[in-house]
GROMACS .gro file of C-alpha atoms in nm:
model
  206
    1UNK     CA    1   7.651   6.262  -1.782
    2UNK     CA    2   7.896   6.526  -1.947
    3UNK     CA    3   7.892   6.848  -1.777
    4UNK     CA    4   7.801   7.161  -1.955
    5UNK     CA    5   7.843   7.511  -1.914
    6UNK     CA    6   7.566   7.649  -1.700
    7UNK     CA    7   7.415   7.961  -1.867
    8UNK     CA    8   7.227   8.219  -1.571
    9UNK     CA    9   6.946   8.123  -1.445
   10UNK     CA   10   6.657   8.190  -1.126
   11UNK     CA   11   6.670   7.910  -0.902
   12UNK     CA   12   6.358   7.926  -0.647
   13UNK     CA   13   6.308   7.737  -0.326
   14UNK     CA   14   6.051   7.783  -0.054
   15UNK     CA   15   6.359   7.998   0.205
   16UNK     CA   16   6.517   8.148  -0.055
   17UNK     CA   17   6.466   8.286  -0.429
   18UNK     CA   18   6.828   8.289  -0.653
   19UNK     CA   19   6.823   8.573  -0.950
   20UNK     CA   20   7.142   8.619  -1.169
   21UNK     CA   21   7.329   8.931  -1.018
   22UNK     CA   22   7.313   9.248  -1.193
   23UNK     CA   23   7.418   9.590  -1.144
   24UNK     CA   24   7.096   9.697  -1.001
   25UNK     CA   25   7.095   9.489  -0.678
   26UNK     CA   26   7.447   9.634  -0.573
   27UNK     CA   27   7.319   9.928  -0.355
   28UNK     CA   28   7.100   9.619  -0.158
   29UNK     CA   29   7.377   9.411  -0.110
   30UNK     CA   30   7.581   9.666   0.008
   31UNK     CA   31   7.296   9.721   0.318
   32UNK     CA   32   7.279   9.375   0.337
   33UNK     CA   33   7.666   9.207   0.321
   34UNK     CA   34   7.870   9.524   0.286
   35UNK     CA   35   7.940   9.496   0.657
   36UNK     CA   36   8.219   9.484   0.910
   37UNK     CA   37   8.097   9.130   1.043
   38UNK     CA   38   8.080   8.986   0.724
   39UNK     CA   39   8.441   9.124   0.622
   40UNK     CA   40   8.614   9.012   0.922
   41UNK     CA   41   8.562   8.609   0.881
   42UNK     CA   42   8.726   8.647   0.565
   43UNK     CA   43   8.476   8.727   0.306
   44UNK     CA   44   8.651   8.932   0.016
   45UNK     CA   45   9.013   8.904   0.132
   46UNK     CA   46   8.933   9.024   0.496
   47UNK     CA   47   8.838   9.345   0.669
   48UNK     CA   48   9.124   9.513   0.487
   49UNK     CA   49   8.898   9.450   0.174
   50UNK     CA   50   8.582   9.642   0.363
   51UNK     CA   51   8.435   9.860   0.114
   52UNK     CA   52   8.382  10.239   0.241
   53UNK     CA   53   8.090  10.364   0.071
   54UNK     CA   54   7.898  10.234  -0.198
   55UNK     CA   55   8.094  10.332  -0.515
   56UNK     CA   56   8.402  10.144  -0.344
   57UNK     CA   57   8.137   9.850  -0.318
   58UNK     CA   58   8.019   9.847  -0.648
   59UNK     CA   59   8.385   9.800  -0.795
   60UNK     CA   60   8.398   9.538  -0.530
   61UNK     CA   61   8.105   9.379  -0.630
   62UNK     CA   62   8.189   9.383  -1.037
   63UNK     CA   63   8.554   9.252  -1.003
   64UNK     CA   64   8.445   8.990  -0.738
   65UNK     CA   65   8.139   8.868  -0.934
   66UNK     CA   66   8.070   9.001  -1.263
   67UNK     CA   67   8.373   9.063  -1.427
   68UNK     CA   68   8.480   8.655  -1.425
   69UNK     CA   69   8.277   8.554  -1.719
   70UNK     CA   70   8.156   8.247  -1.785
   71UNK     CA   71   8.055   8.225  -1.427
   72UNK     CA   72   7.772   8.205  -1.219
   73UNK     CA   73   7.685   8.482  -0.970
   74UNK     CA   74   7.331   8.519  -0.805
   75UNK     CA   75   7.152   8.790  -0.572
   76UNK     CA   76   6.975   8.543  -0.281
   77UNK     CA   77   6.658   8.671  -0.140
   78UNK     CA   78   6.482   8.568   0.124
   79UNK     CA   79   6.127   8.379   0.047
   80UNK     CA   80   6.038   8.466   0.340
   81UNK     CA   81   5.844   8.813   0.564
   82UNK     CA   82   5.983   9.035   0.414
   83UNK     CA   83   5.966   8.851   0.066
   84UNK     CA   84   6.220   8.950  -0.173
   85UNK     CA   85   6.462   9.111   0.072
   86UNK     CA   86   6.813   9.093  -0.094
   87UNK     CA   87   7.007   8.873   0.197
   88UNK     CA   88   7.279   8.764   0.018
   89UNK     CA   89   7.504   8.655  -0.220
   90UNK     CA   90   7.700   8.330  -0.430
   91UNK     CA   91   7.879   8.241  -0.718
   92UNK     CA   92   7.943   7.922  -0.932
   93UNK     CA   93   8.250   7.934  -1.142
   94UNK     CA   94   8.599   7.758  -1.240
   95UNK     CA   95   8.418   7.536  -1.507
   96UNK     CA   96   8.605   7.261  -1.576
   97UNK     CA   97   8.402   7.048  -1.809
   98UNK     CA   98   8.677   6.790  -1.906
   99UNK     CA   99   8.686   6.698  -1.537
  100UNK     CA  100   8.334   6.773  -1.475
  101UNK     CA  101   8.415   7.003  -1.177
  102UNK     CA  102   8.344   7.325  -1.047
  103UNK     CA  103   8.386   7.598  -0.737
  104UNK     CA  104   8.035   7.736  -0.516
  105UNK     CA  105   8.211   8.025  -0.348
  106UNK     CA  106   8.199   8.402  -0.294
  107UNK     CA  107   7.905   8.326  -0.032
  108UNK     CA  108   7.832   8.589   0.227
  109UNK     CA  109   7.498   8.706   0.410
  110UNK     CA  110   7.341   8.941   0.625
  111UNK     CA  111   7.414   8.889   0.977
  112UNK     CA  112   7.044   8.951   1.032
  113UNK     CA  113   6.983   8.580   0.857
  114UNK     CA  114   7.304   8.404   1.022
  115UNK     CA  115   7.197   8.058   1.189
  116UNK     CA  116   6.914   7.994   0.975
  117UNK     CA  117   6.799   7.795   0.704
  118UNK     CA  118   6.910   8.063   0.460
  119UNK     CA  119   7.272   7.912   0.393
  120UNK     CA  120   7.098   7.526   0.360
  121UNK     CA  121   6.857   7.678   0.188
  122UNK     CA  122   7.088   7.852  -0.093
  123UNK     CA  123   7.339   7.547  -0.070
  124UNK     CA  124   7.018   7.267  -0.184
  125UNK     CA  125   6.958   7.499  -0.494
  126UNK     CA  126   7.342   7.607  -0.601
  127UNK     CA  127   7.429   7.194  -0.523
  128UNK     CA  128   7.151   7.063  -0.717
  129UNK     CA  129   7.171   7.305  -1.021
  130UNK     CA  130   7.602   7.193  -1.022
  131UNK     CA  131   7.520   6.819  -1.017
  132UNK     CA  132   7.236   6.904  -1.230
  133UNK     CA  133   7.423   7.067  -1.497
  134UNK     CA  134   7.653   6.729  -1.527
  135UNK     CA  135   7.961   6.816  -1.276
  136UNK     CA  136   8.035   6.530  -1.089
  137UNK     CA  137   8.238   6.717  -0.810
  138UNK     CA  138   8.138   7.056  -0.643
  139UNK     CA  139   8.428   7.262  -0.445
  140UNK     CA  140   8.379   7.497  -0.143
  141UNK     CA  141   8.653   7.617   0.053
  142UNK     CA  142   8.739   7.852   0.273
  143UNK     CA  143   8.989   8.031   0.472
  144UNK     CA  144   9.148   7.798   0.742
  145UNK     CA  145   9.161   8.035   1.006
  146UNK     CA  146   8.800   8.092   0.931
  147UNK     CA  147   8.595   7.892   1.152
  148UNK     CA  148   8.270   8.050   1.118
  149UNK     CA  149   8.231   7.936   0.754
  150UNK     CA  150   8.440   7.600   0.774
  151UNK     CA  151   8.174   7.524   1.035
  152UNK     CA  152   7.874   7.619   0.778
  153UNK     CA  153   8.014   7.428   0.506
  154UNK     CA  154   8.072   7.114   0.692
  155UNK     CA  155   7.711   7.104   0.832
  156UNK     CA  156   7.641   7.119   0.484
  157UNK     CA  157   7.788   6.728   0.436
  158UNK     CA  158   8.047   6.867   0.216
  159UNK     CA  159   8.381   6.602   0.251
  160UNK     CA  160   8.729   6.779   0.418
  161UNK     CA  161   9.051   6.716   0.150
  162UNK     CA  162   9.275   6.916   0.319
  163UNK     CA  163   9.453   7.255   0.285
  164UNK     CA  164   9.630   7.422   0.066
  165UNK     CA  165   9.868   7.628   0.222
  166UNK     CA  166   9.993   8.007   0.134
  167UNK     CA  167   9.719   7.973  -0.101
  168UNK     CA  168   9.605   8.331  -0.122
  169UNK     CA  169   9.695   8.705  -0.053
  170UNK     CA  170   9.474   8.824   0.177
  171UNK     CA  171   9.401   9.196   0.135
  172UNK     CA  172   9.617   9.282   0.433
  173UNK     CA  173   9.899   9.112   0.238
  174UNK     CA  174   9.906   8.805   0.495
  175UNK     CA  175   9.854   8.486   0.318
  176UNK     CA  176   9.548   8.294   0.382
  177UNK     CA  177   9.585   7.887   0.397
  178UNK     CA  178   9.233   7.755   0.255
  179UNK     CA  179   9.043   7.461   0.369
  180UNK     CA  180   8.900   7.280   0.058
  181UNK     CA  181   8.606   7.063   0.084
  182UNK     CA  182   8.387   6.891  -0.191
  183UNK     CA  183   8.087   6.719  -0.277
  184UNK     CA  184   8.086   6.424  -0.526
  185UNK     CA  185   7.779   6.344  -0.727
  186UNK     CA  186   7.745   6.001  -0.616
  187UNK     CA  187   7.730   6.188  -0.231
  188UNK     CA  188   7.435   6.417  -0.359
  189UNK     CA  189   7.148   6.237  -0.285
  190UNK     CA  190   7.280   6.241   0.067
  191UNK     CA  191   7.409   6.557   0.143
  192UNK     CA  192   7.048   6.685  -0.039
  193UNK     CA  193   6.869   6.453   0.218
  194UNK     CA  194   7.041   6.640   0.505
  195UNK     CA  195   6.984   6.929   0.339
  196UNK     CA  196   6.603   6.894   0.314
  197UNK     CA  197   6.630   6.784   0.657
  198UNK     CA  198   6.787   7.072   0.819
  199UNK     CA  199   6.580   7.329   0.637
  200UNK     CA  200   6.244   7.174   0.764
  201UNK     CA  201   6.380   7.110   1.138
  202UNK     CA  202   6.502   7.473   1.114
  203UNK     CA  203   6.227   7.676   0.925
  204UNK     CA  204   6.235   7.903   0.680
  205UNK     CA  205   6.378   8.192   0.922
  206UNK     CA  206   6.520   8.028   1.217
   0.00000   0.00000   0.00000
């Protein structure tokens, strides 16, 4: 199957609901990710990146997501009580069609919804609609010294490649080394299995 450019789309699952970002959901995700503990594992270049009021956020939020046309970037709300509450954020992007591959990154959530199915949850539907769209190998890396979300992706099934080192500037001007991990198409039907798995052993909110 030849990959094609995925145009923005809703993605809907039973934990979570996915709705292409726009400028109107910034002042929620600001309550919801704009936050020192989501900052300080890495997210955005580090804590030296943490926003300091809302308009700071919002140029965060267009240069981090919206600006890097043609990809991907979705508000993730929870299915759940309360239904529709904005509790994160992801991003698909770096199409390469030729070599049917792409990149899931840019993920952060609310503390509040940390250790649940919401990651799983939003992981199933940004997975499926990759492989879906004819990509036969999905990225998703993070910073190495970031063991919160190396340990999220690979409960996800995702395959370790190695690291790329003095791969970034971090905000602080350090230089990150990132962990890069993938999912193959031919792996899909497994990872999705664990996937499913995880979500209904877990629930919808814990």
């Amino acid at each position: 199957m030849t990959a094609v450019l995925p145009r923005p789309v809703s993605l809907e699952g039973p934990v979570v609901s996915l709705a292409p970002m726009t400028h109107a959901d910034i002042p929620e995700l600001f309550h919801a990710i704009g936050r020192k503990e989501v900052f300080t594992n890495g997210y955005g270049g580090g804590i030296a990146a943490l926003p300091r009021d809302l308009p700071s956020f919002e140029r965060f939020i267009e240069s981090y997501y919206l600006e890097d046309q043609p990809s991907v970037a979705w508000t993730v709300r929870g299915a759940g009580h309360p239904a529709g509450r904005v509790v994160g954020a992801t991003w698909l992007g770096e199409f390469d069609l030729r070599n049917e591959s792409t990149h899931v990154g840019a993920t952060a959530f609310d503390p509040e919804v940390w250790g649940t199915a919401v990651n799983a949850a939003t992981k199933l539907l940004v997975l499926g609609f990759a492989f879906d769209q004819g990509f036969g190998r999905v990225r998703i890396q993070a910073d190495s010294a970031n063991a919160r979300s190396r340990g999220a992706i690979e409960r996800l099934g995702a395959r370790f490649e190695g690291a790329l080192r003095r791969d970034q500037r971090r905000a602080d001007g350090t230089w990150r080394d990132t962990a890069v991990y993938s999912v193959l198409a031919d792996e899909w039907p497994a990872v999705k299995a664990g996937l499913v798995q995880r979500i209904a052993s877990t629930g919808s909110q814990g």
